[in-house]
Amino acid sequence: MAVLKIPAVYMRGGTSKGVFFNARDLPRDPEQRDRVLLRVLGSPDPYSRQADGMGGASPSTSKVVVVDASSRDDCDVEYRCGQVAIDRPVIDWSANGGSLAVAVGPYAIQQGLVAPREGTTVVRIWQPHPGRWLAAHVEVRGGEVMEDGVFTEDGVPFPAAEVRLDFIDDGSTSLLPTGRVQDTLEIDGVGALPVSLIRTDEATIFVRASDLGLNGREKPDAFNRDAKTLARLETVRIEGAVAMGLMSRARAEKAGAPLPRLVWVAPPMSYKSASGGDIPRDSIDVLARGIADGHMQRGFGTRSAISLAVAAAVPGSVVSQVARTLPGVATRIGHASGVQAAWATVVPKGAGWGLERATVSRTARCLMSGWVHVPAGPGRLC
């Protein structure tokens, strides 16, 4: 049987995992490349297990990342992240990487795409979608990426070296798709619902937990068994998608439509994390829970943290009215698995606001490096 052997690295970035590739090792033809990557992860799998591939059978572990040397003078590398569908032969290349973005800098150094600098190596990264610069601050010792450390990240069981990731913008893109800091959605069974609609790397609907009859301390396992509440929240996501101009109502109501994330927030309160740990009130600035793909999430990814930090920095938003925040200070987000801090600086843009810089600290680690084996005989690829 013919087999393709392709150099690859399996990496964790934040609370996600994915298979990383150097662009030079993959087919240049996009259609052929996608067929190979689908087979690498074991998709499509009608059993939704990805048993015959590297995928982990969940959205946060069914991803591929392709990194290439950048032709731009102001960047070292560029990367694209593909969200691989588990049960369909589809790779969504509009994904921006989320938590895996933090692993791009360490990967680039480890693969020789960027020369290491003793102490802290700053890797300048270009993200074609949505068209943004990132700067990864990676600790290096003896010419090697430092992975061991004492930085802890809720949702990750072991401490590691901190990687600081800056998302840099020129403030030209409006964060308010409707031009308003707050909007009102009419929701069946709820009535008039005040929301803040924010567009950063992802579209997000922010709402007070109390306006949904929630408290911000919900736990995912029990919450995801409440079909009635989940259906009600999906209605909010549909209305938000239409209000933001992301899609028509007909498209938004179709199964599998890429609806915006919904995040409900509440003032700081003590609570127990999903793992049973005590989260004291004084350790957080806002309670937040989020829903995407029809289910409440266990953690709070990089994109979600940035969106919330941005919303907290925009005067008059739902989040700014609920969160305990100070200018220039990180917003500490109390989510289902623990605490995530994020910084954001916004600047006036016409009658609205634009993003200048956002920063998160996460961890990343190489889990495995070697070759992935891909059956390549007739009918073996998707």
Short mmCIF file of C-alpha atoms in Angstrom, two decimals:
data_model
loop_
_atom_site.label_atom_id
_atom_site.label_comp_id
_atom_site.label_asym_id
_atom_site.label_seq_id
_atom_site.Cartn_x
_atom_site.Cartn_y
_atom_site.Cartn_z
CA MET A 1 0.00 0.00 0.00
CA ALA A 2 1.34 3.44 -0.94
CA VAL A 3 1.87 5.67 2.09
CA LEU A 4 2.73 9.36 2.33
CA LYS A 5 5.05 10.24 5.23
CA ILE A 6 4.78 13.92 6.07
CA PRO A 7 6.80 15.75 8.77
CA ALA A 8 4.43 17.02 11.44
CA VAL A 9 4.33 18.24 15.03
CA TYR A 10 1.44 17.61 17.39
CA MET A 11 1.19 20.66 19.64
CA ARG A 12 -0.90 21.94 22.47
CA GLY A 13 -1.70 25.63 22.46
CA GLY A 14 -3.72 26.83 25.44
CA THR A 15 -6.53 24.32 25.89
CA SER A 16 -6.53 23.15 22.26
CA LYS A 17 -4.43 20.63 20.34
CA GLY A 18 -3.62 20.44 16.66
CA VAL A 19 -1.29 19.00 14.03
CA PHE A 20 1.24 21.58 12.79
CA PHE A 21 2.88 21.48 9.36
CA ASN A 22 5.52 23.47 7.53
CA ALA A 23 3.84 24.66 4.31
CA ARG A 24 6.74 23.35 2.23
CA ASP A 25 5.87 19.76 3.24
CA LEU A 26 2.29 19.87 1.96
CA PRO A 27 0.85 19.84 -1.58
CA ARG A 28 0.58 23.34 -3.03
CA ASP A 29 -2.73 22.57 -4.69
CA PRO A 30 -5.38 23.55 -2.09
CA GLU A 31 -7.78 20.75 -3.01
CA GLN A 32 -5.11 18.08 -2.79
CA ARG A 33 -3.74 19.58 0.43
CA ASP A 34 -7.17 19.46 2.06
CA ARG A 35 -7.69 15.83 1.04
CA VAL A 36 -4.41 14.92 2.69
CA LEU A 37 -5.16 16.89 5.88
CA LEU A 38 -8.63 15.41 6.21
CA ARG A 39 -7.12 11.93 6.04
CA VAL A 40 -4.44 12.90 8.58
CA LEU A 41 -7.09 13.78 11.14
CA GLY A 42 -9.40 10.88 10.26
CA SER A 43 -12.26 12.85 8.73
CA PRO A 44 -14.94 12.37 7.69
CA ASP A 45 -15.87 9.79 10.30
CA PRO A 46 -19.57 8.80 10.45
CA TYR A 47 -18.94 7.51 13.98
CA SER A 48 -17.60 10.96 15.04
CA ARG A 49 -14.54 9.43 16.71
CA GLN A 50 -11.74 10.14 14.21
CA ALA A 51 -10.44 6.74 15.26
CA ASP A 52 -8.29 6.38 12.12
CA GLY A 53 -6.51 9.71 12.43
CA MET A 54 -4.88 12.31 14.65
CA GLY A 55 -8.09 14.19 15.44
CA GLY A 56 -9.41 14.14 18.98
CA ALA A 57 -13.13 13.99 18.08
CA SER A 58 -13.90 17.44 19.51
CA PRO A 59 -13.77 20.92 17.96
CA SER A 60 -10.81 21.96 20.14
CA THR A 61 -8.76 18.92 19.08
CA SER A 62 -9.73 18.68 15.40
CA LYS A 63 -7.48 21.36 13.96
CA VAL A 64 -4.54 21.71 11.60
CA VAL A 65 -2.08 24.60 11.40
CA VAL A 66 0.09 25.42 8.40
CA VAL A 67 3.06 27.72 9.03
CA ASP A 68 5.23 29.31 6.34
CA ALA A 69 8.07 31.81 6.16
CA SER A 70 6.59 35.23 5.50
CA SER A 71 7.36 37.31 2.44
CA ARG A 72 6.44 40.44 4.41
CA ASP A 73 9.27 42.62 5.71
CA ASP A 74 7.41 43.23 8.97
CA CYS A 75 6.78 39.56 9.82
CA ASP A 76 8.81 36.39 10.31
CA VAL A 77 6.15 33.78 9.58
CA GLU A 78 2.51 33.53 8.63
CA TYR A 79 0.04 30.85 9.53
CA ARG A 80 -3.37 29.50 8.69
CA CYS A 81 -5.50 27.37 10.96
CA GLY A 82 -8.04 24.92 9.61
CA GLN A 83 -10.99 23.76 11.68
CA VAL A 84 -11.56 20.20 10.49
CA ALA A 85 -15.12 18.91 10.53
CA ILE A 86 -15.34 15.53 12.23
CA ASP A 87 -18.14 13.88 10.28
CA ARG A 88 -17.90 15.84 6.99
CA PRO A 89 -15.09 16.31 4.42
CA VAL A 90 -14.74 20.02 5.23
CA ILE A 91 -11.90 22.23 6.47
CA ASP A 92 -12.85 25.75 7.48
CA TRP A 93 -9.83 27.93 6.69
CA SER A 94 -11.56 31.07 7.92
CA ALA A 95 -10.75 29.94 11.46
CA ASN A 96 -8.09 32.12 13.07
CA GLY A 97 -6.55 29.56 15.37
CA GLY A 98 -7.96 30.61 18.72
CA SER A 99 -5.82 29.04 21.43
CA LEU A 100 -3.48 27.43 18.90
CA ALA A 101 -2.19 30.88 17.87
CA VAL A 102 -0.02 30.84 20.99
CA ALA A 103 1.81 27.73 19.71
CA VAL A 104 2.86 29.30 16.39
CA GLY A 105 5.82 31.20 17.87
CA PRO A 106 7.33 28.19 19.69
CA TYR A 107 6.77 26.00 16.61
CA ALA A 108 8.48 28.53 14.32
CA ILE A 109 11.57 28.61 16.54
CA GLN A 110 11.69 24.83 17.00
CA GLN A 111 11.45 24.29 13.23
CA GLY A 112 14.20 26.79 12.38
CA LEU A 113 11.86 29.30 10.72
CA VAL A 114 12.96 31.92 13.28
CA ALA A 115 16.43 32.19 14.84
CA PRO A 116 16.27 31.89 18.64
CA ARG A 117 17.47 34.80 20.76
CA GLU A 118 18.60 34.08 24.31
CA GLY A 119 16.12 35.29 26.88
CA THR A 120 12.96 36.29 25.02
CA THR A 121 12.52 35.77 21.29
CA VAL A 122 9.78 37.86 19.74
CA VAL A 123 8.23 36.08 16.76
CA ARG A 124 6.39 38.43 14.39
CA ILE A 125 3.42 36.60 12.93
CA TRP A 126 1.09 37.53 10.09
CA GLN A 127 -2.44 36.17 10.25
CA PRO A 128 -3.95 36.41 6.73
CA HIS A 129 -7.44 35.95 8.13
CA PRO A 130 -8.59 38.41 9.32
CA GLY A 131 -5.40 40.29 8.33
CA ARG A 132 -3.61 41.06 11.59
CA TRP A 133 -0.18 41.11 13.16
CA LEU A 134 0.66 39.05 16.22
CA ALA A 135 3.76 39.13 18.37
CA ALA A 136 4.61 36.02 20.39
CA HIS A 137 7.04 36.52 23.28
CA VAL A 138 8.73 33.12 23.69
CA GLU A 139 11.26 32.29 26.41
CA VAL A 140 14.49 30.71 25.11
CA ARG A 141 17.31 29.11 27.11
CA GLY A 142 20.45 27.65 25.54
CA GLY A 143 18.99 28.15 22.09
CA GLU A 144 15.94 26.01 22.88
CA VAL A 145 12.34 26.98 23.48
CA MET A 146 11.64 26.85 27.20
CA GLU A 147 8.53 24.78 27.88
CA ASP A 148 8.88 24.08 31.61
CA GLY A 149 7.73 26.86 33.91
CA VAL A 150 5.44 27.90 36.72
CA PHE A 151 2.69 29.65 34.75
CA THR A 152 -0.63 27.96 35.36
CA GLU A 153 -3.55 28.02 32.96
CA ASP A 154 -6.99 26.89 34.00
CA GLY A 155 -8.10 23.99 31.84
CA VAL A 156 -4.49 22.73 31.50
CA PRO A 157 -3.43 20.28 34.24
CA PHE A 158 0.30 21.09 34.38
CA PRO A 159 2.27 24.37 34.74
CA ALA A 160 4.47 25.52 31.87
CA ALA A 161 6.41 28.50 30.54
CA GLU A 162 4.33 31.60 29.86
CA VAL A 163 3.95 32.74 26.25
CA ARG A 164 2.60 36.26 25.89
CA LEU A 165 0.69 36.88 22.70
CA ASP A 166 -0.05 40.39 21.44
CA PHE A 167 -2.79 40.95 18.86
CA ILE A 168 -1.90 44.20 17.10
CA ASP A 169 -4.27 46.28 14.99
CA ASP A 170 -4.25 49.80 13.59
CA GLY A 171 -7.64 50.68 15.01
CA SER A 172 -9.14 50.97 11.54
CA THR A 173 -11.66 48.14 11.91
CA SER A 174 -14.83 49.01 13.80
CA LEU A 175 -15.61 46.78 16.74
CA LEU A 176 -19.32 47.65 16.59
CA PRO A 177 -21.00 46.09 13.53
CA THR A 178 -24.22 47.99 14.16
CA GLY A 179 -22.45 51.23 15.12
CA ARG A 180 -24.06 51.10 18.57
CA VAL A 181 -22.60 50.15 21.94
CA GLN A 182 -25.86 48.46 22.93
CA ASP A 183 -28.70 47.03 20.87
CA THR A 184 -32.00 45.41 21.76
CA LEU A 185 -33.03 42.01 20.40
CA GLU A 186 -36.61 40.79 20.50
CA ILE A 187 -36.51 37.18 21.71
CA ASP A 188 -39.52 34.86 21.95
CA GLY A 189 -40.08 33.90 25.57
CA VAL A 190 -37.66 36.58 26.79
CA GLY A 191 -38.87 39.86 25.31
CA ALA A 192 -36.62 42.88 24.74
CA LEU A 193 -33.05 41.80 25.46
CA PRO A 194 -30.27 44.43 25.82
CA VAL A 195 -27.03 43.19 24.21
CA SER A 196 -23.65 44.43 23.06
CA LEU A 197 -22.62 43.10 19.65
CA ILE A 198 -18.83 43.02 19.28
CA ARG A 199 -16.78 41.94 16.26
CA THR A 200 -13.10 41.13 16.83
CA ASP A 201 -11.59 37.92 15.45
CA GLU A 202 -14.98 36.43 16.13
CA ALA A 203 -18.49 37.80 16.39
CA THR A 204 -19.81 37.77 19.95
CA ILE A 205 -23.12 38.65 21.60
CA PHE A 206 -22.72 39.87 25.18
CA VAL A 207 -25.70 39.91 27.53
CA ARG A 208 -26.28 40.19 31.28
CA ALA A 209 -26.81 36.78 32.85
CA SER A 210 -29.73 38.13 34.87
CA ASP A 211 -31.55 39.17 31.69
CA LEU A 212 -31.51 35.51 30.62
CA GLY A 213 -32.59 34.20 34.01
CA LEU A 214 -29.05 32.93 34.66
CA ASN A 215 -26.40 33.79 37.28
CA GLY A 216 -23.03 33.33 35.51
CA ARG A 217 -21.99 30.43 37.74
CA GLU A 218 -23.49 27.66 35.60
CA LYS A 219 -21.54 24.42 35.17
CA PRO A 220 -21.31 22.90 31.70
CA ASP A 221 -22.25 19.29 32.40
CA ALA A 222 -25.59 20.09 34.03
CA PHE A 223 -26.26 23.07 31.78
CA ASN A 224 -25.80 21.09 28.58
CA ARG A 225 -28.54 18.69 29.64
CA ASP A 226 -31.08 21.53 29.75
CA ALA A 227 -32.42 21.31 26.19
CA LYS A 228 -35.04 24.00 26.75
CA THR A 229 -32.53 26.63 27.86
CA LEU A 230 -30.09 25.69 25.11
CA ALA A 231 -32.82 26.14 22.51
CA ARG A 232 -33.69 29.55 23.95
CA LEU A 233 -30.07 30.66 23.77
CA GLU A 234 -29.79 29.46 20.18
CA THR A 235 -32.63 31.87 19.38
CA VAL A 236 -30.54 34.71 20.81
CA ARG A 237 -27.61 33.66 18.63
CA ILE A 238 -29.83 33.62 15.53
CA GLU A 239 -31.22 37.08 16.24
CA GLY A 240 -27.73 38.38 16.96
CA ALA A 241 -26.39 37.01 13.68
CA VAL A 242 -29.11 38.82 11.75
CA ALA A 243 -28.65 42.07 13.70
CA MET A 244 -24.89 42.03 13.05
CA GLY A 245 -25.47 41.55 9.33
CA LEU A 246 -23.56 38.27 9.29
CA MET A 247 -26.23 36.36 7.39
CA SER A 248 -29.87 36.29 6.41
CA ARG A 249 -32.46 34.92 8.79
CA ALA A 250 -33.02 31.94 6.48
CA ARG A 251 -29.32 31.10 6.63
CA ALA A 252 -29.09 31.68 10.39
CA GLU A 253 -31.95 29.29 11.06
CA LYS A 254 -30.34 26.44 9.13
CA ALA A 255 -28.68 23.67 11.10
CA GLY A 256 -24.92 24.13 11.32
CA ALA A 257 -24.95 27.86 10.50
CA PRO A 258 -21.81 29.64 11.84
CA LEU A 259 -23.64 31.73 14.43
CA PRO A 260 -21.86 34.24 16.69
CA ARG A 261 -20.77 33.16 20.14
CA LEU A 262 -23.08 34.09 23.00
CA VAL A 263 -21.51 35.15 26.31
CA TRP A 264 -23.47 36.02 29.43
CA VAL A 265 -21.77 38.03 32.17
CA ALA A 266 -22.39 38.79 35.83
CA PRO A 267 -20.62 40.72 38.60
CA PRO A 268 -17.85 38.89 40.48
CA MET A 269 -19.02 36.16 42.86
CA SER A 270 -17.26 33.21 44.45
CA TYR A 271 -17.93 29.86 42.80
CA LYS A 272 -16.58 26.37 42.24
CA SER A 273 -14.90 25.55 38.93
CA ALA A 274 -15.88 22.53 36.86
CA SER A 275 -13.04 20.61 38.51
CA GLY A 276 -14.29 21.49 42.00
CA GLY A 277 -11.74 24.20 42.80
CA ASP A 278 -12.74 27.29 44.78
CA ILE A 279 -12.62 30.55 42.81
CA PRO A 280 -12.80 33.47 45.29
CA ARG A 281 -14.68 36.64 44.40
CA ASP A 282 -11.60 38.84 44.77
CA SER A 283 -9.66 36.85 42.15
CA ILE A 284 -11.95 37.82 39.25
CA ASP A 285 -13.42 40.96 37.71
CA VAL A 286 -16.36 39.42 35.90
CA LEU A 287 -18.17 36.10 35.68
CA ALA A 288 -18.63 34.80 32.15
CA ARG A 289 -20.06 31.73 30.48
CA GLY A 290 -20.19 31.12 26.74
CA ILE A 291 -22.08 28.99 24.26
CA ALA A 292 -21.06 27.94 20.76
CA ASP A 293 -21.99 24.96 18.61
CA GLY A 294 -25.16 24.65 20.66
CA HIS A 295 -23.37 23.82 23.93
CA MET A 296 -21.88 25.69 26.86
CA GLN A 297 -18.09 25.62 26.78
CA ARG A 298 -15.94 24.28 29.58
CA GLY A 299 -13.30 27.01 29.26
CA PHE A 300 -12.65 30.41 27.77
CA GLY A 301 -10.41 30.39 24.71
CA THR A 302 -8.06 33.08 23.46
CA ARG A 303 -10.55 34.64 21.04
CA SER A 304 -13.33 34.68 23.63
CA ALA A 305 -11.05 36.27 26.23
CA ILE A 306 -9.98 38.98 23.80
CA SER A 307 -13.57 39.70 22.80
CA LEU A 308 -14.60 40.07 26.42
CA ALA A 309 -11.60 42.28 27.27
CA VAL A 310 -12.49 44.48 24.28
CA ALA A 311 -16.12 44.69 25.36
CA ALA A 312 -15.02 45.60 28.89
CA ALA A 313 -12.88 48.42 27.47
CA VAL A 314 -15.69 49.93 25.36
CA PRO A 315 -17.55 52.49 27.50
CA GLY A 316 -21.26 51.82 27.83
CA SER A 317 -21.17 48.18 26.75
CA VAL A 318 -23.03 45.52 28.70
CA VAL A 319 -19.71 44.11 29.90
CA SER A 320 -18.29 47.48 30.98
CA GLN A 321 -21.42 48.03 33.08
CA VAL A 322 -21.07 44.68 34.81
CA ALA A 323 -17.32 44.03 35.09
CA ARG A 324 -14.99 45.47 37.71
CA THR A 325 -12.30 46.94 35.44
CA LEU A 326 -9.60 49.61 35.49
CA PRO A 327 -7.91 51.25 32.46
CA GLY A 328 -4.64 49.54 31.56
CA VAL A 329 -5.29 46.61 33.88
CA ALA A 330 -6.10 43.06 32.78
CA THR A 331 -9.67 41.88 33.01
CA ARG A 332 -9.76 38.67 35.05
CA ILE A 333 -12.49 36.45 33.63
CA GLY A 334 -14.07 33.84 35.87
CA HIS A 335 -15.14 31.04 33.52
CA ALA A 336 -16.34 27.50 34.05
CA SER A 337 -12.84 26.02 34.42
CA GLY A 338 -11.13 28.85 36.27
CA VAL A 339 -9.66 32.28 35.54
CA GLN A 340 -8.30 33.81 32.32
CA ALA A 341 -6.82 37.31 32.17
CA ALA A 342 -6.82 39.47 29.03
CA TRP A 343 -5.88 43.07 28.22
CA ALA A 344 -7.32 45.30 25.50
CA THR A 345 -6.74 48.86 24.36
CA VAL A 346 -9.45 50.45 22.23
CA VAL A 347 -9.35 53.78 20.40
CA PRO A 348 -12.14 56.06 19.13
CA LYS A 349 -13.11 55.42 15.51
CA GLY A 350 -15.67 57.86 14.20
CA ALA A 351 -18.73 57.33 16.32
CA GLY A 352 -17.49 53.91 17.41
CA TRP A 353 -14.36 52.14 18.62
CA GLY A 354 -11.43 50.28 17.09
CA LEU A 355 -8.95 47.80 18.54
CA GLU A 356 -5.34 48.90 18.97
CA ARG A 357 -3.89 45.98 20.93
CA ALA A 358 -5.03 42.99 22.92
CA THR A 359 -2.85 40.66 24.98
CA VAL A 360 -3.30 37.24 26.53
CA SER A 361 -0.87 34.94 28.31
CA ARG A 362 -1.13 31.22 27.58
CA THR A 363 1.14 28.18 27.42
CA ALA A 364 2.16 25.86 24.60
CA ARG A 365 4.03 22.59 24.32
CA CYS A 366 5.25 20.20 21.67
CA LEU A 367 3.54 16.86 22.38
CA MET A 368 5.06 14.83 19.57
CA SER A 369 7.18 15.37 16.49
CA GLY A 370 7.84 13.01 13.60
CA TRP A 371 5.86 11.95 10.54
CA VAL A 372 2.22 11.35 9.95
CA HIS A 373 1.44 8.38 7.74
CA VAL A 374 -1.28 8.87 5.14
CA PRO A 375 -2.64 6.01 2.99
CA ALA A 376 -2.29 7.29 -0.55
CA GLY A 377 -3.41 4.47 -2.79
CA PRO A 378 -6.46 4.68 -5.10
CA GLY A 379 -9.56 5.65 -3.10
CA ARG A 380 -7.57 6.10 0.06
CA LEU A 381 -7.90 9.89 0.22
CA CYS A 382 -11.16 11.83 0.58
#
